[in-house]
Each structure stands twice: as structure tokens, then as C-alpha cells.
PDB file of C-alpha atoms in Angstrom:
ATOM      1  CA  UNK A1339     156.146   4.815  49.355  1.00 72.00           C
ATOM      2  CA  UNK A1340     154.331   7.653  47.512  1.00 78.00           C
ATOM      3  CA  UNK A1341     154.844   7.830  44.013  1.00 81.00           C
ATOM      4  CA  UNK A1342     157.227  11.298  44.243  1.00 84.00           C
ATOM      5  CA  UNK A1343     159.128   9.204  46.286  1.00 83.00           C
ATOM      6  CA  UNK A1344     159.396   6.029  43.916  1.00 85.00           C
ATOM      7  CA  UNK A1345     160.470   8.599  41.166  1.00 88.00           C
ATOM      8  CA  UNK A1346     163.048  10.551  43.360  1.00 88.00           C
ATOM      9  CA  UNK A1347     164.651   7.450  44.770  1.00 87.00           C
ATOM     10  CA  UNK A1348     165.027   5.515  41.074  1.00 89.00           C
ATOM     11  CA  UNK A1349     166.193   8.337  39.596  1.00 91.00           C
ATOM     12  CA  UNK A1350     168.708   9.107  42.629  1.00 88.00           C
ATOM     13  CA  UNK A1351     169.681   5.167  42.027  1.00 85.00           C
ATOM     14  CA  UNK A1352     169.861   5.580  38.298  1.00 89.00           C
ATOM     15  CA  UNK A1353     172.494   8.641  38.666  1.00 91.00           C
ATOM     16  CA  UNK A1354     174.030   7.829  41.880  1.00 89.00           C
ATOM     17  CA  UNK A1355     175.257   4.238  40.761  1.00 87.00           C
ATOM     18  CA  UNK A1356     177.832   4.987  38.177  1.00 92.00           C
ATOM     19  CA  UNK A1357     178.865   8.784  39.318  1.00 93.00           C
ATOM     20  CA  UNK A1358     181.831   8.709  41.977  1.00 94.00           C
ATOM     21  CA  UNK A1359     179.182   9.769  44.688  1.00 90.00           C
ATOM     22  CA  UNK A1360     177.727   6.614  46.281  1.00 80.00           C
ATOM     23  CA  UNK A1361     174.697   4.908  45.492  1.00 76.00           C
ATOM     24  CA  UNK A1362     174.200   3.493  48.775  1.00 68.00           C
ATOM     25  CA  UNK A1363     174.171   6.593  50.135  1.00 69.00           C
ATOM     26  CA  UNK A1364     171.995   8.636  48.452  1.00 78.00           C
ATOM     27  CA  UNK A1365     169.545   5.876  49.025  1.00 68.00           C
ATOM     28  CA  UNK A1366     170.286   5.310  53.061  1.00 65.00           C
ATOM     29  CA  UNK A1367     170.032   9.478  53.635  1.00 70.00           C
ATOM     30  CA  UNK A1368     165.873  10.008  53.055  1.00 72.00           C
ATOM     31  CA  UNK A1369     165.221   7.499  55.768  1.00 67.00           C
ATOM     32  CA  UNK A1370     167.780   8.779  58.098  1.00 64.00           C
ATOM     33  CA  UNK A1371     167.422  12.574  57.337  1.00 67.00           C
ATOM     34  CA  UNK A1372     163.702  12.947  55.993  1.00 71.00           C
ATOM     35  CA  UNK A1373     161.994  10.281  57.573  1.00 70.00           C
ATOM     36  CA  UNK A1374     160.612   8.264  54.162  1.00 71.00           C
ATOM     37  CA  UNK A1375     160.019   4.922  54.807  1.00 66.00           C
ATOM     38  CA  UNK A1376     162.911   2.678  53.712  1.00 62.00           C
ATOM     39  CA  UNK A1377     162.324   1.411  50.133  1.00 65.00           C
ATOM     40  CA  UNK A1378     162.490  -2.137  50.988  1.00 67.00           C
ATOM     41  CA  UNK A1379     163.700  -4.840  49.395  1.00 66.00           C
ATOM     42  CA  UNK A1380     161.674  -5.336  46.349  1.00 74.00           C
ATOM     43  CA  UNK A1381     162.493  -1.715  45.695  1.00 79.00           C
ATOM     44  CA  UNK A1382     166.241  -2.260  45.917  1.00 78.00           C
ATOM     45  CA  UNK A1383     165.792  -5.209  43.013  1.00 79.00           C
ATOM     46  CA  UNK A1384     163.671  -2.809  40.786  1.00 85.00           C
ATOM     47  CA  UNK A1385     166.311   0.210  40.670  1.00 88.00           C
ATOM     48  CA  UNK A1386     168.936  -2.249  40.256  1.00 85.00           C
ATOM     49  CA  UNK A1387     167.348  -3.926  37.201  1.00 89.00           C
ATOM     50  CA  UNK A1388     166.863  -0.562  35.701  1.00 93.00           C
ATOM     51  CA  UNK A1389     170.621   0.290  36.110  1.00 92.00           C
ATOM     52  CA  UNK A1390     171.676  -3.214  35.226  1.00 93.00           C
ATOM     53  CA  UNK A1391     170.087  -2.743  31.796  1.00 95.00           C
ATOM     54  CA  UNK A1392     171.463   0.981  31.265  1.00 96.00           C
ATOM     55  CA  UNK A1393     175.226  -0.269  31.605  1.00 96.00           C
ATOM     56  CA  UNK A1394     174.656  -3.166  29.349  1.00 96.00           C
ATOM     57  CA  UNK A1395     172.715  -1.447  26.135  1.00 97.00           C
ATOM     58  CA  UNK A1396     175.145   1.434  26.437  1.00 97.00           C
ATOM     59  CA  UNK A1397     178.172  -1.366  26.609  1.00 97.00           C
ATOM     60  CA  UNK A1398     176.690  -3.750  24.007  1.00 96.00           C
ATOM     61  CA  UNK A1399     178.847  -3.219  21.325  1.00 96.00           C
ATOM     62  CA  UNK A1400     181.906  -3.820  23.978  1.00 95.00           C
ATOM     63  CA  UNK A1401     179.742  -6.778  25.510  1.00 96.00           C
ATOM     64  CA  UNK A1402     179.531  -8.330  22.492  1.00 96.00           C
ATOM     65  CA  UNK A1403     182.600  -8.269  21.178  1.00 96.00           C
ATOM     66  CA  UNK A1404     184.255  -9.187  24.668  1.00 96.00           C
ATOM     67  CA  UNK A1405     182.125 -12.223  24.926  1.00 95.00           C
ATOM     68  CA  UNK A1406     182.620 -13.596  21.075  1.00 95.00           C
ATOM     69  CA  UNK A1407     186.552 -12.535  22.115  1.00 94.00           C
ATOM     70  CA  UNK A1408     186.495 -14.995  25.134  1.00 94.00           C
ATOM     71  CA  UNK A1409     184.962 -18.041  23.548  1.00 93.00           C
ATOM     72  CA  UNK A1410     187.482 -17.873  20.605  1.00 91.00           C
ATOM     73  CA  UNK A1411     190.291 -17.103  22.156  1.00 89.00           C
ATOM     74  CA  UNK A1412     189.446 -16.918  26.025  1.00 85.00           C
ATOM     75  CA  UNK A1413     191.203 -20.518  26.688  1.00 89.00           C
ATOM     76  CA  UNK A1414     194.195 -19.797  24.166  1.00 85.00           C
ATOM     77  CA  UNK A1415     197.181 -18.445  23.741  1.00 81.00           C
ATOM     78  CA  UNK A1416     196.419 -16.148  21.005  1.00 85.00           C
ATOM     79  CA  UNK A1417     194.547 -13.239  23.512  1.00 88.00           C
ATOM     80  CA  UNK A1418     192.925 -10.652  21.835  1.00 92.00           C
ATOM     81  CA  UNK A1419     192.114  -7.121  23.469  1.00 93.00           C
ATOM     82  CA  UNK A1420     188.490  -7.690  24.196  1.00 94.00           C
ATOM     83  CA  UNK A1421     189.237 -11.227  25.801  1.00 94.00           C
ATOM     84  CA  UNK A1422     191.934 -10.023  27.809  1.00 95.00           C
ATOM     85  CA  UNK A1423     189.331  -7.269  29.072  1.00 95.00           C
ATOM     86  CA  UNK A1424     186.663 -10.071  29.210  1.00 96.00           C
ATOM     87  CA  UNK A1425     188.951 -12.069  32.236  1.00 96.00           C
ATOM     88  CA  UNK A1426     189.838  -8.986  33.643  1.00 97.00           C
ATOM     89  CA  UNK A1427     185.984  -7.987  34.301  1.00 97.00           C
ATOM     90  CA  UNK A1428     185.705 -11.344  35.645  1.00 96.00           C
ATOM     91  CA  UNK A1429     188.836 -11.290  37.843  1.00 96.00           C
ATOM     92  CA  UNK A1430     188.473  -7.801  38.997  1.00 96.00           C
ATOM     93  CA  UNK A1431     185.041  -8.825  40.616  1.00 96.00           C
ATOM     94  CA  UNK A1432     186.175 -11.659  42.537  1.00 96.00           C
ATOM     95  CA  UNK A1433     187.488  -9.834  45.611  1.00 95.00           C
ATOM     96  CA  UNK A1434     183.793  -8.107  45.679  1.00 93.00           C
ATOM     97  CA  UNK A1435     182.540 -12.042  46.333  1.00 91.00           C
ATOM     98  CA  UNK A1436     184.516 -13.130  48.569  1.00 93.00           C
ATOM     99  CA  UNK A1437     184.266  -9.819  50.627  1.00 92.00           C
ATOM    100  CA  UNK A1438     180.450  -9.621  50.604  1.00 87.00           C
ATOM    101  CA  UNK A1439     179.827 -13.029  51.430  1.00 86.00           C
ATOM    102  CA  UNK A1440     182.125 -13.007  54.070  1.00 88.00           C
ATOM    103  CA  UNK A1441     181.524  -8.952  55.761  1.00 85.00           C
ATOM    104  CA  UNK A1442     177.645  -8.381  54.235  1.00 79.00           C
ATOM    105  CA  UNK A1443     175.881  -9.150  57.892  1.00 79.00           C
ATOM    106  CA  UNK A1444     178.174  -7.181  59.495  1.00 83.00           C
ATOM    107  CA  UNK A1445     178.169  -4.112  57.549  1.00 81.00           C
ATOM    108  CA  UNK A1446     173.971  -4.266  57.054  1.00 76.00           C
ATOM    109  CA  UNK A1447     174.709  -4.349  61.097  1.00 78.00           C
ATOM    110  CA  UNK A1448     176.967  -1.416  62.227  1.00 75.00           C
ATOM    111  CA  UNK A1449     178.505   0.188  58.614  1.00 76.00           C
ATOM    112  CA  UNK A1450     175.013   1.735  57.279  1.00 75.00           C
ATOM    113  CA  UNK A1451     174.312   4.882  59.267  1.00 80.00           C
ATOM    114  CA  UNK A1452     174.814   8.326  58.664  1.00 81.00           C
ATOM    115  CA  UNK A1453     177.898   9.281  60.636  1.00 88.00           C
ATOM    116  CA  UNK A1454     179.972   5.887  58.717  1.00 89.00           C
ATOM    117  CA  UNK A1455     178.418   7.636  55.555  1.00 88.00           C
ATOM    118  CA  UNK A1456     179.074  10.838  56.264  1.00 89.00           C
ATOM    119  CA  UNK A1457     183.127  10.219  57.380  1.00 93.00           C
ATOM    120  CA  UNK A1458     183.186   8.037  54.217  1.00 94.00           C
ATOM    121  CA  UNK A1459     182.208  10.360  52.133  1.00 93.00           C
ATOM    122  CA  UNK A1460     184.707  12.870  52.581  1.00 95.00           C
ATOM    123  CA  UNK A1461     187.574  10.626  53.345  1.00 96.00           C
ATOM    124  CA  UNK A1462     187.305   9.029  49.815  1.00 96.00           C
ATOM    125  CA  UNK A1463     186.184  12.303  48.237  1.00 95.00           C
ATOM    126  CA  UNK A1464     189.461  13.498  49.193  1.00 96.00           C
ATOM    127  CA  UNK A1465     190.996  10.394  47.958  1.00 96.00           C
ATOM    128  CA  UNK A1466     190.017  10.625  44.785  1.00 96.00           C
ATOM    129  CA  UNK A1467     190.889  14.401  44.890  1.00 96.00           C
ATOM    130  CA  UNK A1468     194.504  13.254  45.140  1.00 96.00           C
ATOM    131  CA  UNK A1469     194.407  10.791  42.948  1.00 95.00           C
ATOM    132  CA  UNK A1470     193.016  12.704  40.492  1.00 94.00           C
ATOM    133  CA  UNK A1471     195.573  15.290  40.810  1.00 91.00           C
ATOM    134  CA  UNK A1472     198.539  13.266  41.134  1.00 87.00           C
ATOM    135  CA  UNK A1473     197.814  11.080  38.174  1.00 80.00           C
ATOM    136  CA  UNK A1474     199.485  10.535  34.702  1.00 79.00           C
ATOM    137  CA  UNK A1475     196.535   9.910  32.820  1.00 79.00           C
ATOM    138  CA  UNK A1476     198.524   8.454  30.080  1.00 85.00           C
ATOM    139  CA  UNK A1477     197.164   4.527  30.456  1.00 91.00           C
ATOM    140  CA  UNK A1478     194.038   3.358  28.594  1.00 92.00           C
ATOM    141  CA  UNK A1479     192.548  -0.172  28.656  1.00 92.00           C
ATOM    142  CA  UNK A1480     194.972  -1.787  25.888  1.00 92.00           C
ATOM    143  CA  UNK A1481     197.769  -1.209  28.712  1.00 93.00           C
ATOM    144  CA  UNK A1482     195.318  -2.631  31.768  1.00 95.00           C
ATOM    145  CA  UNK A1483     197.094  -5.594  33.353  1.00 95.00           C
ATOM    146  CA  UNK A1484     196.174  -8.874  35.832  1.00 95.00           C
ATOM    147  CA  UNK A1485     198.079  -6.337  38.409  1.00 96.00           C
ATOM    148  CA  UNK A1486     196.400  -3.269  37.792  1.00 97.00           C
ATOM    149  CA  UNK A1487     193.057  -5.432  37.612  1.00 97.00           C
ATOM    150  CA  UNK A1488     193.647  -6.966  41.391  1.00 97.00           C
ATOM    151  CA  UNK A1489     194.030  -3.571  42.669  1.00 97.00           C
ATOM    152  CA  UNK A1490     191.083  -2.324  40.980  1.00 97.00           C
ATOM    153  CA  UNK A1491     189.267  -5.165  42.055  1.00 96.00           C
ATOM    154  CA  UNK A1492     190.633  -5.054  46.000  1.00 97.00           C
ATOM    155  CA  UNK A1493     189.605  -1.111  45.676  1.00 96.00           C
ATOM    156  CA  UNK A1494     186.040  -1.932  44.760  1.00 95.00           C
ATOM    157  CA  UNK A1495     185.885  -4.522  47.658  1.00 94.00           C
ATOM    158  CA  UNK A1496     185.765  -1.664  49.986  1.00 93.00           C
ATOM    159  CA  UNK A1497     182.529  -0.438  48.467  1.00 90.00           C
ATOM    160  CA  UNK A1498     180.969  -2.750  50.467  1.00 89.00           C
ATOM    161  CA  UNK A1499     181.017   0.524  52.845  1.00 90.00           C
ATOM    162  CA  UNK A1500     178.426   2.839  52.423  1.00 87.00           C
ATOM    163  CA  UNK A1501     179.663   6.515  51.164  1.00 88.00           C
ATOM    164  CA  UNK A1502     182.368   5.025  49.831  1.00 92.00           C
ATOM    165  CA  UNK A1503     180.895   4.768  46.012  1.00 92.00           C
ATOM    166  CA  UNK A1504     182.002   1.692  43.817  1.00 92.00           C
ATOM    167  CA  UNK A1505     182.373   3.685  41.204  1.00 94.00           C
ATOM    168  CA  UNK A1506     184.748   6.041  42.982  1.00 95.00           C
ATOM    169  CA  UNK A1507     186.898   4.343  44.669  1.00 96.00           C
ATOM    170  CA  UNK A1508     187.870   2.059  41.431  1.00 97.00           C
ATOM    171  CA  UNK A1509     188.113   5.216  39.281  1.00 97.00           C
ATOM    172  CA  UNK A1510     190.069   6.190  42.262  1.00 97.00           C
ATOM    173  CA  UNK A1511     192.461   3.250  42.262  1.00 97.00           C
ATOM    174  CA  UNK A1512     193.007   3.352  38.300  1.00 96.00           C
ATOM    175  CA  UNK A1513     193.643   7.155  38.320  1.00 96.00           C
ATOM    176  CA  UNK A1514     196.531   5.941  41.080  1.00 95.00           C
ATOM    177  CA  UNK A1515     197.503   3.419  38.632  1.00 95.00           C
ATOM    178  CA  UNK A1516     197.876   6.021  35.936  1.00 94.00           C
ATOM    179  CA  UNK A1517     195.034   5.248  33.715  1.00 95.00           C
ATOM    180  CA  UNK A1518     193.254   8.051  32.062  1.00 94.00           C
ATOM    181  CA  UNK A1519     189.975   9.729  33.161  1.00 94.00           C
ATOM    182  CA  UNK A1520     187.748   7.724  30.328  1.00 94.00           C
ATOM    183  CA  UNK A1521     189.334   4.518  30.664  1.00 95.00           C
ATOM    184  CA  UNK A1522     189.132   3.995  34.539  1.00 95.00           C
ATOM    185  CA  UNK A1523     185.573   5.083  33.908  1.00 95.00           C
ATOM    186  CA  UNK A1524     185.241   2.511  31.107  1.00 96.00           C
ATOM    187  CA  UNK A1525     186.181   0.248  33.237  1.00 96.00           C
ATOM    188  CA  UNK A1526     184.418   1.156  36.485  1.00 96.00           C
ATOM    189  CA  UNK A1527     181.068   1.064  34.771  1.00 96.00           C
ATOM    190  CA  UNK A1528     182.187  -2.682  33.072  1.00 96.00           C
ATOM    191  CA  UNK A1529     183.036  -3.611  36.360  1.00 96.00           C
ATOM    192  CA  UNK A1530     179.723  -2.750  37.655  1.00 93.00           C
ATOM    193  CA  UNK A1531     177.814  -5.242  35.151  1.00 95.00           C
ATOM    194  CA  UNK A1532     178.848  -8.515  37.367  1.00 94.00           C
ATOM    195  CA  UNK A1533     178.598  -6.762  40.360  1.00 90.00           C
ATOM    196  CA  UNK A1534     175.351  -5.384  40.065  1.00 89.00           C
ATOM    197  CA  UNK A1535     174.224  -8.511  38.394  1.00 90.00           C
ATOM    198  CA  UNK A1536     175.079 -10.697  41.533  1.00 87.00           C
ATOM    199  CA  UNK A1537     173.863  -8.717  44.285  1.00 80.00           C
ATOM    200  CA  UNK A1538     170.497  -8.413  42.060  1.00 81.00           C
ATOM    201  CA  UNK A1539     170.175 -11.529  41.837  1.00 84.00           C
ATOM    202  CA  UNK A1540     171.013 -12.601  45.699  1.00 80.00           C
ATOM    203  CA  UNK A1541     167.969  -9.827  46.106  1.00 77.00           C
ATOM    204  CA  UNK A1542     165.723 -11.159  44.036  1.00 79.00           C
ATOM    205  CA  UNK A1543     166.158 -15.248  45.888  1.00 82.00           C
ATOM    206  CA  UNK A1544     165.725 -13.275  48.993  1.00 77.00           C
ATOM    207  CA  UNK A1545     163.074 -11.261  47.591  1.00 74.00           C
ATOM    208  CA  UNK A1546     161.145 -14.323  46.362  1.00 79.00           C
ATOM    209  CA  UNK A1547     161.916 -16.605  49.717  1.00 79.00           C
ATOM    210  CA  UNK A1548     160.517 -13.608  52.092  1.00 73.00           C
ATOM    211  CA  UNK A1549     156.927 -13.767  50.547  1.00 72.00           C
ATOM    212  CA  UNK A1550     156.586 -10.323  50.783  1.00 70.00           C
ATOM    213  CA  UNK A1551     153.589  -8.927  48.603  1.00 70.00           C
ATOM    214  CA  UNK A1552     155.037  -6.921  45.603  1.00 71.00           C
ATOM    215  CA  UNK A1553     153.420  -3.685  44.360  1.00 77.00           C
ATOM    216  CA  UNK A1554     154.450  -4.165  40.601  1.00 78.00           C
ATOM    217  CA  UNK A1555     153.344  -0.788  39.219  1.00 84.00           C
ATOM    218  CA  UNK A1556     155.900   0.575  41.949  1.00 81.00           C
ATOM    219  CA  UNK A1557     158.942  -1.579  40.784  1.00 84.00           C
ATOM    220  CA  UNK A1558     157.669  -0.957  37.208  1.00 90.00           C
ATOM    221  CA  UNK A1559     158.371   2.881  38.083  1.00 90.00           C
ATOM    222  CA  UNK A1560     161.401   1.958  40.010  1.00 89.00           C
ATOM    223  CA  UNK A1561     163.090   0.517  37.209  1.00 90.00           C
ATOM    224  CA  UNK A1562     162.074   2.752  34.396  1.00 94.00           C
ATOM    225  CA  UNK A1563     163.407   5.743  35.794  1.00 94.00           C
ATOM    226  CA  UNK A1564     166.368   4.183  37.052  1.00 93.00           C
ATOM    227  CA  UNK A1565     166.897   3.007  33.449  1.00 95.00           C
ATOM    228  CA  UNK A1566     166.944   6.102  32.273  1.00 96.00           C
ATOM    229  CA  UNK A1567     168.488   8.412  34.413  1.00 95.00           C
ATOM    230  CA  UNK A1568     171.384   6.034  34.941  1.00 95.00           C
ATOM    231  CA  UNK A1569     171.915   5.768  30.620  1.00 96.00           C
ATOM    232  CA  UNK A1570     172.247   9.416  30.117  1.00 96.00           C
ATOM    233  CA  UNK A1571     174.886   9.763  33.587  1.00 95.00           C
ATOM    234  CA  UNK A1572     176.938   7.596  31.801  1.00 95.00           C
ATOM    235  CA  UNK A1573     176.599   8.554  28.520  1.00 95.00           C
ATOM    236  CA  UNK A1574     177.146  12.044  29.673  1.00 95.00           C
ATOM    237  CA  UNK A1575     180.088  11.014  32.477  1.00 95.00           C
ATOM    238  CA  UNK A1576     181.575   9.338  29.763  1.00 94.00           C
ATOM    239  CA  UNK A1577     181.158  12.645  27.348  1.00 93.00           C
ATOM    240  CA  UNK A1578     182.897  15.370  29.877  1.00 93.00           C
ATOM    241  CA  UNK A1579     184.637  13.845  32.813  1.00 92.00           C
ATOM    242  CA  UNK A1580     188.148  13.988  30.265  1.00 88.00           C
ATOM    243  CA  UNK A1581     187.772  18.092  30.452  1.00 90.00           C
ATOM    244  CA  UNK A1582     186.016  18.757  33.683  1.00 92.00           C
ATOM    245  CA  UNK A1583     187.615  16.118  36.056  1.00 92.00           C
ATOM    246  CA  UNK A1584     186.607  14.803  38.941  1.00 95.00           C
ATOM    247  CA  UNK A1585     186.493  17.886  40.956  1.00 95.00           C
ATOM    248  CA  UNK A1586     183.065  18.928  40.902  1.00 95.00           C
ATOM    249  CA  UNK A1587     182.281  15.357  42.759  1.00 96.00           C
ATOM    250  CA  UNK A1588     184.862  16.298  45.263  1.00 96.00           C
ATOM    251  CA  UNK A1589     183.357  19.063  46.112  1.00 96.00           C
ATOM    252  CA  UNK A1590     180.072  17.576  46.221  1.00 95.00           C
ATOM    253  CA  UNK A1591     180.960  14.829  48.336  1.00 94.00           C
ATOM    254  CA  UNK A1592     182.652  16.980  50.700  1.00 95.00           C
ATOM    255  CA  UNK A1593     180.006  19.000  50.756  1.00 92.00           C
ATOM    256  CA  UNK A1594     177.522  16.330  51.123  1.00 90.00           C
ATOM    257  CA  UNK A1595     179.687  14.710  53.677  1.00 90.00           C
ATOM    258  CA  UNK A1596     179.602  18.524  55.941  1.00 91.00           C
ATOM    259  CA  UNK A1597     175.962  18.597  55.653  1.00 86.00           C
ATOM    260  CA  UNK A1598     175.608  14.470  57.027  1.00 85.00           C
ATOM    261  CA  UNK A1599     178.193  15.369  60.231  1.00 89.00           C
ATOM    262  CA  UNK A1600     175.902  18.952  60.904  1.00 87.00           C
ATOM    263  CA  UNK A1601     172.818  16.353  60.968  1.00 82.00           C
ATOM    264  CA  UNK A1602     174.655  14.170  63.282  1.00 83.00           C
ATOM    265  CA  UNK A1603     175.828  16.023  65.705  1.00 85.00           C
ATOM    266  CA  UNK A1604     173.704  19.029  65.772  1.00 72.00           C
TER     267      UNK A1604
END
């Protein structure tokens, strides 16, 4: 990869990851549409890193207190707020396991081409159009429950499917559940923290058992701009998305999703 390209892709990776757009996709399309050679694995762990570390310094405070919140009181019967969010982050990522382990080969097989992304795209675009609509928006986090958590956590499952964006589909599945706009973001991006933790770290034994020669100035790159375009999307997701909603991604995705079936079919 050329430089431009390291920069585009990690700071397509960095935004792309926690907006209700799809990640995966943004990263499958320059392969498929423009011809760039595909990132590669080493690539994938860098962005990820740089991501990783975005969610947690703009969640430490929450970290922090969810973690001290789970040792005390984690095991008792005296649940605080943040330990009761604590299990929840680790429940709601548990049907994300089990489905990756057990559907990863097959989707890296037939799910990751641009006609899947492109039909996925607008399908849960419109999706979270409706949810967004139809919702309450009267729920935050002190009202999440183990229920509302095994939803989110069966919604974010499915993200397994490129288009379908992790972070949309369980901002999706809260709005449903009548959370507000900030919370089921709140959440979405804590949700992310295991997630993206797990599959970079799967990467990374792969990574290291393939042998494959690492440029490190590249994944230095990679990461640093993915860092930093991923903190500001949330900090400025987090800072509008209450007045503007969600549909400007809508539209984008359906747009997106028009321009992918045009490219397929024409």
C-alpha cells in the first residue's frame, strides 16, 4: 500500500467503526471498486489498535469506575450502576463469540462482497430509519436490563455481516427497545471495547503464526490515524446525534448502498 492509501484507509477505519455506517465496509469497497490492494492482515490489527485505544481513553472515567464497581460489588448482592453495566458489557458480547467462532469461515467465504454489502447496507439503513422514528427515547442506561442487554447483544451478532455496521444495528436494537439516542450510543461504543479487543487479538495470534514480514512504519501510520479520527467521531457522535438523529446516516447508507448495486450490475 502507498502511504495515501495507509492514511485514507485508517482514517476510514477510525470513523467508520463507531458511526452506524459499517466499518467492514468501507474497508472491503477500495479493493472491490478501486482496485487497491487489500490491506492485509497486519493492517487490519494496526487500525484496530488505534480504535481500540480511542474508545477506551474517551471511556476511562466509565472504565474505571465500572471495573472498581465489579470487583466490590460484581459477586454481591448490593449492585451498583456501574457493575450492573460492567456484566452487561460482558453479557451483551457473548452472542458475538459464539457466533464468530461458529459462522467466521463461512462469512470470510461467501458474505464479503459487494452485492451482500451493498443489500446490507440499505436493508439495515432502513432499519434503523424505523427504529429511529418509531422510538420513545425515554430509556437511558440506569433503566438497561439482562433483557434489553440479550437483544442488544443478539443484534450485534449479526454484524458479523458486512454492511451491516455493529454500531448500527445495536443502536438500532436499543432505539427499538426505547432507549434514548445517547445512551444506545453509550452503549454501542462500550460494547465495542470487548469486541474489538477479541477479534484484535485473534488477528494478532494469526498475524504472528503466518510469519508474514511486517512493515512497522505502515501499522505505525495505520494506527495513529485511526486513533485519532475514531476519538473525535465519537466525541463528536456523542455531542450531536441527540439533535440531528440518525437520519443523515440513513441517507448515506442508502445512498452508499445505490451507488454499490450501480457498480454491480452495471
Amino acid at each position: 500500500m502507498t502511504l495515501f492509501e495507509i492514511i485514507i484507509l485508517a482514517i476510514v477505519q477510525g470513523i467508520t467503526e463507531f458511526l452506524p455506517i459499517s466499518s467492514s465496509a468501507h474497508l472491503i469497497l477500495p479493493a472491490e471498486l478501486l482496485g487497491w490492494v487489500s490491506q492485509g492482515l497486519a493492517f487490519d490489527v494496526a487500525v484496530h489498535v488505534g480504535s481500540l485505544l480511542a474508545v477506551i481513553i474517551y471511556f476511562r472515567h466509565d472504565i474505571s469506575n465500572m471495573v472498581q464497581a465489579w470487583f466490590r460489588h460484581g459477586f454481591s448482592s448490593r449492585q451498583t450502576q456501574d457493575s450492573k453495566v460492567a456484566w452487561f458489557v460482558a453479557i451483551g458480547t457473548i452472542p458475538a463469540v459464539i457466533a464468530g467462532f461458529m459462522f467466521k469461515d463461512w462469512i470470510e467465504l461467501y458474505a464479503r462482497s459487494a452485492l451482500v454489502i451493498a443489500c446490507t447496507t440499505i436493508v439495515f439503513g432502513l432499519l434503523l430509519w424505523y427504529a429511529d422514528r418509531a422510538a420513545r427515547h425515554r430509556k437511558t442506561l440506569t433503566a438497561l436490563s439482562i433483557k434489553d442487554t440479550i437483544i442488544i447483544g443478539l443484534a450485534q451478532a449479526m454484524a458479523l455481516i458486512p454492511g451491516t455496521s455493529r454500531s448500527g444495528i445495536t443502536m438500532t436494537a436499543a432505539l427499538m427497545l426505547g432507549f434514548d439516542r445517547e445512551s444506545a450510543a453509550r452503549f454501542s461504543f462500550l460494547l465495542s471495547i470487548p469486541v474489538i479487543l477479541g477479534a484484535g487479538t485473534l488477528a494478532t495470534i494469526e498475524l504472528i503464526a503466518s510469519g508474514q514480514a511486517v512493515d512497522w512504519l505502515a501499522l505505525l501510520y495505520g494506527a495513529g490515524f485511526s486513533f485519532v479520527s475514531a476519538y473525535l467521531c465519537i466525541y463528536l457522535f456523542l455531542s450531536f446525534i441527540s439533535r440531528i438523529g440518525m437520519l443523515p446516516f440513513v441517507l448515506y447508507r442508502l445512498a452508499l448502498g445505490s451507488v454499490l448495486l450501480w457498480f454491480v450490475f452495471a
